[in-house]
Amino acid sequence: MEAFLYESQAARVKFGVDVRKEVRKELESLGGKRALVVSTLEQKDLAQEMAGYLGELCVGVLAEAVQHVPRETINKGMAVVRELQVDSLVPVGGGSSIGLAKALALETRFPILAIPTTYAGSEMTPIWGITENGQKKTGKNIIVKPKTVIYDPTLTVTLPPRLTVTSGMNAIAHCAEGLYAENANPIISMMAVEGITALSSSLPKILEQPEDLEARSKALYGTWLGGTVLGSVGMALHHKLCHVLGGSYNLQHADTHTVILPYAIWYNSTHAPYAMEASSKAIGSDADDVAGALFDLSKSLGVPVSLEEIGMKREDLDEAAMIATRNPYYNPRPIDESGIRSLLEFAFVGERPIQGKSL
């Protein structure tokens, strides 16, 4: 066995049906007395529900989170934080709400108690992202990692079918890239395989039976694992491309992950044999067709499989390839602009990766 380094990041996870109602007790354990509940405008009612459970420990609701965490939204949030003398943050929702809370924590060092309602996994990571001047920048800081996460599968029941699938594919992407991370280790790899298995098997069941809390619990379990993988080891080409496409061209975050995943895996397949073998067992495909199987899964679940479908313009592909290769980063296969441009062309038209043939 090769040498490896494994570091565990402290986190408290409360998982189960209706555990959201215990949010006050969890906030008290963090010492929070003046919490700000953070959400998108669309989830303001849910945010108000959480505020009700918190009682006098909540001093306000900030329902202004939007995707990609633009600097303008952070500035507005900081004004509210100062006005209300906030001492803790309770984001309710998906990556937009949790992302805004992280950005506020980056400036204030306030503890975060996260209540996710999608399968994106941001709640388990110390990774932050902020969009400014048309560019999305990301970084890591343990300060922004939520101290406590409440996973309540009942909160995902009203998640629209498309977002159910795309946020689930986002979580699968965390696991898939974790398997070929530069600092991969056996513990995280086991979590990654388990996460892919849980998500790929539960998403079809959720679409068939939206009220199936067992299937939703399984997907949320996979989300927890995917988020843990994302927060524990480095990511590579897939996540870099998604940050470029989302931040620079304002593409929907989960849709972008869903579209790009098969092509990023295809690009790396010949340079990451262990990852392909492990992923194939998790999703039940041939090792030389993991990319194609992921494409088939997305297509069978009725979500977009091309960049064109989610609003990307062909004339922007050259620029996107240039931005994505401008700064060096780890990837199992060397990154070059022509190769990434070819990947983006396949992704733009939504052509299935070819089994046994490298991109």
Short mmCIF file of C-alpha atoms in Angstrom, two decimals:
data_model
loop_
_atom_site.label_atom_id
_atom_site.label_comp_id
_atom_site.label_asym_id
_atom_site.label_seq_id
_atom_site.Cartn_x
_atom_site.Cartn_y
_atom_site.Cartn_z
CA MET A 1 0.00 0.00 0.00
CA GLU A 2 1.26 3.47 -0.87
CA ALA A 3 1.87 6.03 1.86
CA PHE A 4 -0.96 8.50 2.47
CA LEU A 5 -2.08 11.29 4.77
CA TYR A 6 -5.56 11.37 6.31
CA GLU A 7 -6.82 14.35 8.30
CA SER A 8 -10.24 14.44 9.96
CA GLN A 9 -12.08 17.75 10.20
CA ALA A 10 -14.32 18.06 13.22
CA ALA A 11 -18.04 18.32 12.47
CA ARG A 12 -21.29 17.49 14.22
CA VAL A 13 -23.95 15.89 12.02
CA LYS A 14 -27.54 15.34 13.08
CA PHE A 15 -29.41 13.13 10.64
CA GLY A 16 -33.04 11.99 10.58
CA VAL A 17 -36.67 12.73 9.84
CA ASP A 18 -37.86 15.96 11.52
CA VAL A 19 -34.52 16.70 13.25
CA ARG A 20 -34.77 20.27 11.90
CA LYS A 21 -37.05 20.93 14.86
CA GLU A 22 -34.04 20.54 17.17
CA VAL A 23 -32.23 23.52 15.64
CA ARG A 24 -32.56 25.63 18.79
CA LYS A 25 -30.83 23.02 20.94
CA GLU A 26 -28.04 22.69 18.37
CA LEU A 27 -27.51 26.44 18.19
CA GLU A 28 -27.38 26.69 21.98
CA SER A 29 -24.61 24.08 22.00
CA LEU A 30 -22.60 26.40 19.71
CA GLY A 31 -23.17 29.35 22.02
CA GLY A 32 -25.28 31.25 19.49
CA LYS A 33 -27.65 33.85 20.94
CA ARG A 34 -28.26 36.21 18.01
CA ALA A 35 -28.57 34.06 14.90
CA LEU A 36 -29.22 35.25 11.37
CA VAL A 37 -31.12 32.74 9.21
CA VAL A 38 -29.90 32.89 5.60
CA SER A 39 -31.85 31.70 2.55
CA THR A 40 -32.82 32.51 -1.00
CA LEU A 41 -35.96 34.53 -1.63
CA GLU A 42 -37.67 31.35 -2.90
CA GLN A 43 -37.09 29.62 0.45
CA LYS A 44 -38.01 32.53 2.69
CA ASP A 45 -41.01 30.66 4.13
CA LEU A 46 -38.76 27.79 5.18
CA ALA A 47 -36.31 30.26 6.66
CA GLN A 48 -39.15 31.79 8.67
CA GLU A 49 -40.07 28.31 9.89
CA MET A 50 -36.50 27.80 11.15
CA ALA A 51 -36.61 31.24 12.77
CA GLY A 52 -39.72 30.12 14.60
CA TYR A 53 -37.98 27.03 15.99
CA LEU A 54 -35.08 29.24 17.14
CA GLY A 55 -37.40 31.67 18.94
CA GLU A 56 -35.64 34.60 20.56
CA LEU A 57 -32.25 33.19 19.52
CA CYS A 58 -33.00 34.43 15.98
CA VAL A 59 -32.64 38.16 15.34
CA GLY A 60 -33.57 38.15 11.65
CA VAL A 61 -33.90 36.45 8.27
CA LEU A 62 -31.73 37.37 5.30
CA ALA A 63 -33.50 35.95 2.21
CA GLU A 64 -31.18 37.40 -0.43
CA ALA A 65 -28.82 34.54 -1.29
CA VAL A 66 -28.23 33.96 -5.02
CA GLN A 67 -26.03 31.53 -6.92
CA HIS A 68 -22.28 32.06 -7.22
CA VAL A 69 -22.24 34.45 -4.20
CA PRO A 70 -21.73 37.84 -5.86
CA ARG A 71 -19.77 40.42 -3.86
CA GLU A 72 -22.75 42.81 -3.87
CA THR A 73 -24.86 40.28 -1.94
CA ILE A 74 -22.10 39.80 0.63
CA ASN A 75 -21.90 43.54 1.20
CA LYS A 76 -25.66 43.72 1.80
CA GLY A 77 -25.42 40.78 4.18
CA MET A 78 -22.61 42.37 6.16
CA ALA A 79 -24.71 45.51 6.62
CA VAL A 80 -27.50 43.38 8.11
CA VAL A 81 -25.00 41.52 10.32
CA ARG A 82 -23.74 44.80 11.78
CA GLU A 83 -27.21 46.32 12.18
CA LEU A 84 -28.63 43.29 14.02
CA GLN A 85 -25.47 42.51 16.03
CA VAL A 86 -25.45 38.92 14.79
CA ASP A 87 -23.22 36.29 16.43
CA SER A 88 -24.06 33.13 14.43
CA LEU A 89 -25.36 32.05 11.02
CA VAL A 90 -28.04 29.48 10.13
CA PRO A 91 -28.21 28.95 6.35
CA VAL A 92 -31.23 27.00 5.11
CA GLY A 93 -31.21 25.75 1.53
CA GLY A 94 -28.67 24.71 -1.08
CA GLY A 95 -25.30 25.97 -2.21
CA SER A 96 -26.45 29.57 -2.64
CA SER A 97 -27.62 29.97 0.97
CA ILE A 98 -24.71 28.07 2.46
CA GLY A 99 -22.28 29.89 0.18
CA LEU A 100 -23.49 33.29 1.35
CA ALA A 101 -23.24 32.21 4.99
CA LYS A 102 -19.67 31.04 4.34
CA ALA A 103 -18.75 34.37 2.78
CA LEU A 104 -20.15 36.19 5.83
CA ALA A 105 -18.28 33.82 8.16
CA LEU A 106 -15.08 34.48 6.24
CA GLU A 107 -15.32 38.12 7.28
CA THR A 108 -16.77 37.67 10.78
CA ARG A 109 -15.57 34.22 11.96
CA PHE A 110 -19.13 33.50 13.18
CA PRO A 111 -20.07 29.80 13.62
CA ILE A 112 -22.39 28.26 11.02
CA LEU A 113 -25.19 25.79 11.69
CA ALA A 114 -26.24 24.56 8.24
CA ILE A 115 -29.57 23.02 7.25
CA PRO A 116 -29.22 21.79 3.64
CA THR A 117 -32.27 21.15 1.47
CA THR A 118 -30.47 19.92 -1.67
CA TYR A 119 -27.83 17.29 -2.43
CA ALA A 120 -24.98 19.66 -3.30
CA GLY A 121 -22.79 18.94 -0.25
CA SER A 122 -21.31 22.40 0.38
CA GLU A 123 -22.25 22.15 4.04
CA MET A 124 -19.47 19.62 4.73
CA THR A 125 -16.59 21.63 3.29
CA PRO A 126 -14.26 24.50 4.22
CA ILE A 127 -14.46 25.69 0.61
CA TRP A 128 -15.80 29.15 -0.16
CA GLY A 129 -16.56 30.81 -3.50
CA ILE A 130 -17.14 34.47 -4.31
CA THR A 131 -17.91 36.04 -7.69
CA GLU A 132 -16.51 39.49 -8.34
CA ASN A 133 -15.98 41.37 -11.61
CA GLY A 134 -17.28 38.41 -13.62
CA GLN A 135 -14.80 35.92 -12.15
CA LYS A 136 -15.51 33.30 -9.50
CA LYS A 137 -12.72 32.81 -6.98
CA THR A 138 -12.58 29.91 -4.55
CA GLY A 139 -10.50 29.10 -1.52
CA LYS A 140 -10.32 27.00 1.63
CA ASN A 141 -10.57 28.20 5.20
CA ILE A 142 -11.68 26.04 8.12
CA ILE A 143 -13.46 29.11 9.55
CA VAL A 144 -16.26 28.73 6.97
CA LYS A 145 -16.89 25.03 7.54
CA PRO A 146 -20.22 24.63 9.37
CA LYS A 147 -19.78 23.50 12.98
CA THR A 148 -23.05 21.58 12.90
CA VAL A 149 -25.12 20.21 10.00
CA ILE A 150 -28.74 19.12 10.32
CA TYR A 151 -29.82 16.65 7.63
CA ASP A 152 -33.60 16.25 7.55
CA PRO A 153 -34.84 14.30 4.49
CA THR A 154 -38.32 15.80 4.82
CA LEU A 155 -36.83 19.13 3.69
CA THR A 156 -35.98 17.64 0.30
CA VAL A 157 -39.50 16.42 -0.51
CA THR A 158 -40.49 19.71 -2.17
CA LEU A 159 -37.25 19.91 -4.15
CA PRO A 160 -38.20 20.17 -7.86
CA PRO A 161 -37.40 16.99 -9.85
CA ARG A 162 -34.78 18.71 -12.01
CA LEU A 163 -32.90 20.15 -9.04
CA THR A 164 -33.21 16.84 -7.21
CA VAL A 165 -31.30 15.14 -10.01
CA THR A 166 -28.79 17.88 -10.82
CA SER A 167 -27.80 18.53 -7.21
CA GLY A 168 -27.46 14.76 -6.78
CA MET A 169 -25.19 14.58 -9.83
CA ASN A 170 -23.21 17.43 -8.29
CA ALA A 171 -22.64 15.27 -5.20
CA ILE A 172 -21.61 12.32 -7.39
CA ALA A 173 -19.04 14.62 -9.01
CA HIS A 174 -17.45 15.28 -5.62
CA CYS A 175 -17.06 11.54 -5.09
CA ALA A 176 -15.82 10.81 -8.61
CA GLU A 177 -13.07 13.44 -8.47
CA GLY A 178 -12.12 12.42 -4.95
CA LEU A 179 -11.11 9.01 -6.30
CA TYR A 180 -8.33 10.51 -8.42
CA ALA A 181 -7.41 13.44 -6.17
CA GLU A 182 -3.73 14.22 -5.74
CA ASN A 183 -4.07 13.61 -1.99
CA ALA A 184 -6.53 10.70 -2.19
CA ASN A 185 -6.45 8.20 0.66
CA PRO A 186 -8.18 4.85 1.38
CA ILE A 187 -10.67 6.25 3.90
CA ILE A 188 -11.94 9.01 1.64
CA SER A 189 -11.98 6.64 -1.34
CA MET A 190 -14.29 4.28 0.56
CA MET A 191 -16.59 7.20 1.30
CA ALA A 192 -16.50 8.22 -2.36
CA VAL A 193 -17.52 4.79 -3.62
CA GLU A 194 -20.28 4.52 -1.02
CA GLY A 195 -21.50 7.99 -1.95
CA ILE A 196 -21.69 7.20 -5.68
CA THR A 197 -23.52 3.96 -4.91
CA ALA A 198 -26.06 5.63 -2.62
CA LEU A 199 -26.81 8.53 -4.97
CA SER A 200 -26.90 6.65 -8.28
CA SER A 201 -29.30 4.08 -6.84
CA SER A 202 -31.59 6.49 -4.98
CA LEU A 203 -32.13 9.27 -7.52
CA PRO A 204 -34.24 7.13 -9.91
CA LYS A 205 -36.37 5.95 -6.97
CA ILE A 206 -36.98 9.52 -5.83
CA LEU A 207 -38.28 10.49 -9.26
CA GLU A 208 -40.60 7.47 -9.28
CA GLN A 209 -41.80 8.01 -5.70
CA PRO A 210 -41.21 11.63 -4.61
CA GLU A 211 -42.59 10.94 -1.11
CA ASP A 212 -40.23 8.01 -0.48
CA LEU A 213 -38.36 9.20 2.61
CA GLU A 214 -36.14 6.12 2.63
CA ALA A 215 -34.85 6.92 -0.85
CA ARG A 216 -34.45 10.57 0.07
CA SER A 217 -32.56 9.59 3.23
CA LYS A 218 -30.25 7.44 1.14
CA ALA A 219 -29.59 10.33 -1.26
CA LEU A 220 -28.95 12.69 1.65
CA TYR A 221 -26.55 10.12 3.12
CA GLY A 222 -24.72 10.07 -0.22
CA THR A 223 -24.68 13.85 -0.13
CA TRP A 224 -23.04 13.86 3.29
CA LEU A 225 -20.36 11.48 1.99
CA GLY A 226 -19.84 13.51 -1.19
CA GLY A 227 -19.50 16.73 0.77
CA THR A 228 -17.03 15.09 3.14
CA VAL A 229 -14.95 13.93 0.17
CA LEU A 230 -15.05 17.40 -1.35
CA GLY A 231 -13.89 18.97 1.90
CA SER A 232 -11.15 16.41 2.57
CA VAL A 233 -9.19 16.06 -0.67
CA GLY A 234 -8.40 18.27 -3.63
CA MET A 235 -10.59 18.49 -6.68
CA ALA A 236 -9.42 18.72 -10.28
CA LEU A 237 -10.62 19.43 -13.83
CA HIS A 238 -14.35 18.93 -13.31
CA HIS A 239 -14.68 21.45 -10.50
CA LYS A 240 -12.35 23.93 -12.17
CA LEU A 241 -14.43 23.88 -15.36
CA CYS A 242 -17.69 24.23 -13.45
CA HIS A 243 -16.41 27.25 -11.54
CA VAL A 244 -15.30 28.87 -14.78
CA LEU A 245 -18.56 28.19 -16.61
CA GLY A 246 -20.79 29.12 -13.70
CA GLY A 247 -18.91 32.18 -12.51
CA SER A 248 -18.01 33.65 -15.90
CA TYR A 249 -21.17 32.82 -17.87
CA ASN A 250 -23.74 32.67 -15.05
CA LEU A 251 -24.81 29.10 -15.76
CA GLN A 252 -26.88 27.36 -13.10
CA HIS A 253 -24.49 25.62 -10.70
CA ALA A 254 -26.03 22.15 -10.42
CA ASP A 255 -26.93 22.02 -14.13
CA THR A 256 -23.32 22.79 -15.03
CA HIS A 257 -21.98 20.02 -12.81
CA THR A 258 -24.43 17.57 -14.33
CA VAL A 259 -23.48 18.40 -17.90
CA ILE A 260 -19.70 18.54 -17.41
CA LEU A 261 -19.23 15.45 -15.22
CA PRO A 262 -19.27 12.75 -17.95
CA TYR A 263 -16.85 14.71 -20.13
CA ALA A 264 -14.39 15.49 -17.32
CA ILE A 265 -14.39 11.80 -16.38
CA TRP A 266 -13.92 10.88 -20.05
CA TYR A 267 -10.98 13.29 -20.35
CA ASN A 268 -9.27 11.73 -17.32
CA SER A 269 -10.29 8.09 -17.78
CA THR A 270 -7.03 6.75 -19.25
CA HIS A 271 -4.96 8.47 -16.56
CA ALA A 272 -7.01 7.32 -13.54
CA PRO A 273 -7.53 3.53 -13.85
CA TYR A 274 -8.23 2.95 -10.14
CA ALA A 275 -10.88 5.67 -10.10
CA MET A 276 -12.57 4.20 -13.18
CA GLU A 277 -12.57 0.69 -11.70
CA ALA A 278 -13.99 1.89 -8.37
CA SER A 279 -16.60 4.11 -10.02
CA SER A 280 -17.71 1.35 -12.39
CA LYS A 281 -18.47 -0.96 -9.47
CA ALA A 282 -20.42 1.79 -7.74
CA ILE A 283 -22.68 2.52 -10.72
CA GLY A 284 -22.67 -0.93 -12.32
CA SER A 285 -20.89 -0.15 -15.59
CA ASP A 286 -17.82 -1.34 -17.47
CA ALA A 287 -14.61 0.30 -16.28
CA ASP A 288 -14.03 1.75 -19.76
CA ASP A 289 -17.52 3.27 -19.90
CA VAL A 290 -17.92 5.16 -16.63
CA ALA A 291 -18.29 8.47 -18.48
CA GLY A 292 -20.93 7.00 -20.77
CA ALA A 293 -22.81 5.47 -17.85
CA LEU A 294 -22.92 8.83 -16.05
CA PHE A 295 -24.20 10.46 -19.25
CA ASP A 296 -26.87 7.75 -19.56
CA LEU A 297 -27.92 8.23 -15.93
CA SER A 298 -28.46 11.96 -16.40
CA LYS A 299 -30.33 11.45 -19.66
CA SER A 300 -32.56 8.74 -18.20
CA LEU A 301 -33.52 11.09 -15.38
CA GLY A 302 -34.63 13.81 -17.78
CA VAL A 303 -32.12 16.57 -17.05
CA PRO A 304 -30.00 18.58 -19.51
CA VAL A 305 -26.95 16.81 -20.96
CA SER A 306 -25.51 19.65 -23.05
CA LEU A 307 -24.13 23.12 -22.37
CA GLU A 308 -26.35 24.50 -25.11
CA GLU A 309 -29.44 23.38 -23.19
CA ILE A 310 -28.41 25.32 -20.09
CA GLY A 311 -27.61 28.59 -21.85
CA MET A 312 -23.96 28.42 -22.91
CA LYS A 313 -23.13 30.14 -26.21
CA ARG A 314 -20.88 28.43 -28.75
CA GLU A 315 -18.96 31.67 -29.33
CA ASP A 316 -17.86 31.62 -25.67
CA LEU A 317 -16.25 28.17 -25.78
CA ASP A 318 -12.82 29.41 -26.89
CA GLU A 319 -12.70 31.94 -24.10
CA ALA A 320 -13.89 29.38 -21.53
CA ALA A 321 -11.12 26.96 -22.56
CA MET A 322 -8.58 29.74 -22.22
CA ILE A 323 -9.79 30.78 -18.75
CA ALA A 324 -9.89 27.16 -17.55
CA THR A 325 -6.26 26.56 -18.52
CA ARG A 326 -4.81 29.96 -17.65
CA ASN A 327 -3.63 28.98 -14.16
CA PRO A 328 -2.04 25.58 -13.41
CA TYR A 329 -3.77 23.09 -11.10
CA TYR A 330 -3.55 19.38 -10.38
CA ASN A 331 -5.29 16.94 -12.67
CA PRO A 332 -4.36 13.29 -13.35
CA ARG A 333 -4.10 14.05 -17.05
CA PRO A 334 -2.12 17.13 -18.11
CA ILE A 335 -4.30 20.10 -19.00
CA ASP A 336 -3.95 21.76 -22.38
CA GLU A 337 -6.18 24.34 -24.02
CA SER A 338 -6.89 22.34 -27.18
CA GLY A 339 -7.92 19.29 -25.18
CA ILE A 340 -10.24 21.33 -22.97
CA ARG A 341 -11.68 23.06 -26.04
CA SER A 342 -12.47 19.63 -27.48
CA LEU A 343 -14.11 18.58 -24.20
CA LEU A 344 -16.27 21.70 -24.21
CA GLU A 345 -17.33 21.05 -27.81
CA PHE A 346 -18.59 17.57 -26.91
CA ALA A 347 -20.33 19.01 -23.85
CA PHE A 348 -21.89 21.81 -25.87
CA VAL A 349 -23.67 19.43 -28.24
CA GLY A 350 -24.31 16.73 -25.60
CA GLU A 351 -22.71 13.85 -27.47
CA ARG A 352 -22.35 10.65 -25.42
CA PRO A 353 -18.74 9.75 -24.49
CA ILE A 354 -17.54 6.88 -26.64
CA GLN A 355 -16.87 3.64 -24.76
CA GLY A 356 -13.26 2.52 -24.87
CA LYS A 357 -12.09 5.67 -26.68
CA SER A 358 -10.30 8.50 -24.91
CA LEU A 359 -11.25 12.12 -25.45
#
